[in-house]
Coordinates of C-alpha atoms in Angstrom, one line a residue:
M317 CA 0.0 0.0 0.0
F318 CA 2.9 2.4 0.8
K319 CA 4.3 1.9 -2.7
K320 CA 0.9 2.8 -4.2
I321 CA 0.5 6.0 -2.1
T322 CA 4.1 7.0 -2.9
T323 CA 3.6 6.5 -6.6
V324 CA 0.4 8.5 -6.7
S325 CA 1.9 11.2 -4.6
I326 CA 4.9 11.5 -7.0
A327 CA 2.5 11.7 -10.0
L328 CA 0.4 14.4 -8.5
A329 CA 3.4 16.4 -7.4
A330 CA 4.7 16.2 -10.9
L331 CA 1.5 17.6 -12.3
T332 CA 1.5 20.4 -9.7
C333 CA 5.1 21.3 -10.0
G334 CA 5.0 21.2 -13.8
S335 CA 2.5 24.1 -14.1
Q336 CA 4.7 26.2 -11.7
A337 CA 7.8 25.6 -13.8
M338 CA 5.9 26.9 -16.8
A339 CA 6.3 23.6 -18.6
A340 CA 4.1 22.4 -21.5
N341 CA 0.7 20.8 -20.7
Y342 CA -0.7 18.3 -23.0
V343 CA -4.0 16.5 -23.7
G344 CA -4.4 13.4 -25.8
G345 CA -6.1 10.1 -26.4
N346 CA -5.1 6.5 -27.1
I347 CA -6.8 3.4 -28.3
A348 CA -5.5 0.2 -26.7
A349 CA -5.6 -3.5 -27.4
I350 CA -5.9 -5.0 -23.9
E351 CA -5.7 -8.5 -22.6
A352 CA -7.6 -9.1 -19.4
G353 CA -7.0 -12.7 -18.5
D354 CA -8.3 -14.7 -21.5
A355 CA -10.3 -11.7 -22.8
D356 CA -9.2 -9.5 -25.7
L357 CA -10.6 -6.0 -25.2
V358 CA -10.3 -2.7 -26.9
A359 CA -10.2 0.5 -24.8
L360 CA -10.2 4.2 -25.4
Y361 CA -8.6 6.5 -22.9
G362 CA -7.9 10.2 -22.5
R363 CA -4.7 11.7 -21.2
L364 CA -4.0 15.0 -19.4
G365 CA -0.4 15.7 -18.4
T366 CA 2.4 18.2 -17.7
E367 CA 6.0 18.1 -18.9
F368 CA 7.9 19.4 -15.9
S369 CA 11.3 19.0 -17.5
E370 CA 12.8 17.8 -20.7
N371 CA 13.0 14.3 -19.3
F372 CA 10.0 13.9 -17.0
S373 CA 6.2 14.3 -17.2
G374 CA 3.2 13.3 -15.1
E375 CA -0.2 12.5 -16.4
V376 CA -3.6 11.2 -15.5
R377 CA -5.7 8.9 -17.6
L378 CA -9.4 8.1 -17.8
G379 CA -10.7 5.3 -20.1
T380 CA -13.4 2.8 -20.9
G381 CA -13.8 -0.3 -23.0
I382 CA -15.2 0.1 -26.5
D383 CA -15.1 -3.5 -27.6
D384 CA -16.0 -6.5 -25.4
D385 CA -15.1 -10.2 -25.6
T386 CA -17.1 -13.4 -24.8
I387 CA -15.4 -16.1 -22.7
N388 CA -17.2 -19.3 -21.8
G389 CA -20.5 -17.7 -22.8
N390 CA -20.0 -14.6 -20.6
K391 CA -19.5 -11.2 -22.0
V392 CA -16.3 -9.5 -20.5
K393 CA -16.3 -5.7 -20.6
L394 CA -13.8 -3.1 -19.3
K395 CA -16.0 -0.7 -17.4
H396 CA -13.2 1.9 -16.5
L397 CA -9.5 2.5 -16.3
V398 CA -8.3 5.4 -14.2
G399 CA -4.7 6.1 -13.3
A400 CA -1.9 8.6 -12.5
Y401 CA 1.6 8.1 -13.9
V402 CA 5.1 9.5 -14.0
R403 CA 7.0 9.2 -17.3
G404 CA 10.8 9.5 -17.6
G405 CA 12.9 9.3 -20.7
I406 CA 15.7 10.7 -22.8
P407 CA 15.0 12.7 -26.0
V408 CA 16.7 11.2 -29.1
G409 CA 17.2 14.1 -31.5
D410 CA 14.2 16.3 -32.0
V411 CA 11.8 13.5 -33.0
F412 CA 11.8 10.6 -30.6
F413 CA 11.2 10.4 -26.9
P414 CA 11.5 6.8 -25.6
Y415 CA 10.3 6.6 -22.0
A416 CA 9.4 4.3 -19.1
T417 CA 6.4 5.0 -17.0
V418 CA 5.2 3.9 -13.6
G419 CA 2.0 4.8 -11.7
F420 CA -1.1 3.5 -10.2
T421 CA -4.3 2.2 -12.0
D422 CA -7.8 1.4 -10.8
V423 CA -9.7 -0.9 -13.2
K424 CA -13.2 -2.3 -13.2
L425 CA -14.3 -5.3 -15.3
S426 CA -17.7 -6.9 -15.7
S427 CA -18.4 -10.5 -16.7
G428 CA -21.7 -12.4 -16.8
G429 CA -23.6 -10.0 -14.7
Y430 CA -20.8 -9.7 -12.1
S431 CA -18.4 -6.9 -11.8
D432 CA -15.0 -6.7 -10.1
S433 CA -12.6 -3.8 -9.6
G434 CA -9.1 -3.5 -8.3
N435 CA -6.0 -1.3 -8.3
D436 CA -2.3 -2.0 -8.7
V437 CA 1.0 -0.4 -9.4
S438 CA 1.4 -0.1 -13.2
F439 CA 4.4 0.1 -15.4
G440 CA 5.3 0.3 -19.1
F441 CA 7.4 1.8 -21.8
G442 CA 6.8 3.6 -25.0
T443 CA 7.9 6.4 -27.3
D444 CA 6.5 9.7 -28.4
I445 CA 7.2 10.7 -32.0
R446 CA 7.1 14.5 -32.6
I447 CA 5.1 15.4 -35.7
N448 CA 5.4 19.2 -35.1
P449 CA 6.1 21.4 -32.1
N450 CA 2.6 20.8 -30.7
V451 CA 1.6 17.3 -31.8
D452 CA 3.1 13.9 -30.9
L453 CA 2.2 10.4 -31.9
N454 CA 2.5 7.8 -29.1
L455 CA 3.2 4.0 -29.1
E456 CA 3.1 2.3 -25.7
Y457 CA 3.0 -1.0 -23.8
M458 CA 1.5 -0.9 -20.2
N459 CA 0.9 -3.5 -17.5
Y460 CA -2.0 -2.0 -15.7
Y461 CA -2.9 -4.7 -13.2
D462 CA -1.3 -8.0 -12.1
K463 CA -3.0 -9.5 -9.0
H464 CA -4.9 -12.7 -8.1
N465 CA -3.9 -14.5 -11.3
V466 CA -5.4 -11.8 -13.4
T467 CA -3.2 -9.7 -15.7
I468 CA -4.5 -6.7 -17.6
D469 CA -2.0 -5.3 -20.1
G470 CA -1.7 -4.2 -23.7
F471 CA -0.4 -2.0 -26.4
S472 CA -1.8 1.4 -27.4
V473 CA -1.4 4.0 -30.1
G474 CA -2.5 7.6 -29.8
A475 CA -1.7 11.3 -30.1
T476 CA -1.2 14.2 -27.9
Y477 CA -1.5 18.0 -28.3
R478 CA 0.8 20.3 -26.4
F479 CA -0.4 23.7 -25.3

């Protein structure tokens, strides 16, 4: 529990400090192919973040499932995905920003009339690809949840707009 509180605190501090340092804020969205146990789901999530240095940013995400799966006759659906994360990386030239990310995610799944939610420390890696000074494309892998023999992870692609 202490690790989760520390991770969320760091992410929130990063978002707060970023605006004071007059860093760039960004908003974006991703579409993700997520595996939740045996289910293959598709999710859409929004991102709101702050770059508080050239190498670090913090962001929050809010998402939901947009495509369900059926396992053993039961429909599996991602109800929500909410998280706070810190990203750290090293720019490669003016175009690529490979990074690692760590944070905390709360997820809720439903299956066959039952729903279950949980939270866990999350981690991943990805890269931002600069299209112009305000727009980046994003490719990422995240492990959102890994508890009680259930792993929720996947790859996503998206875009962000810096303002």
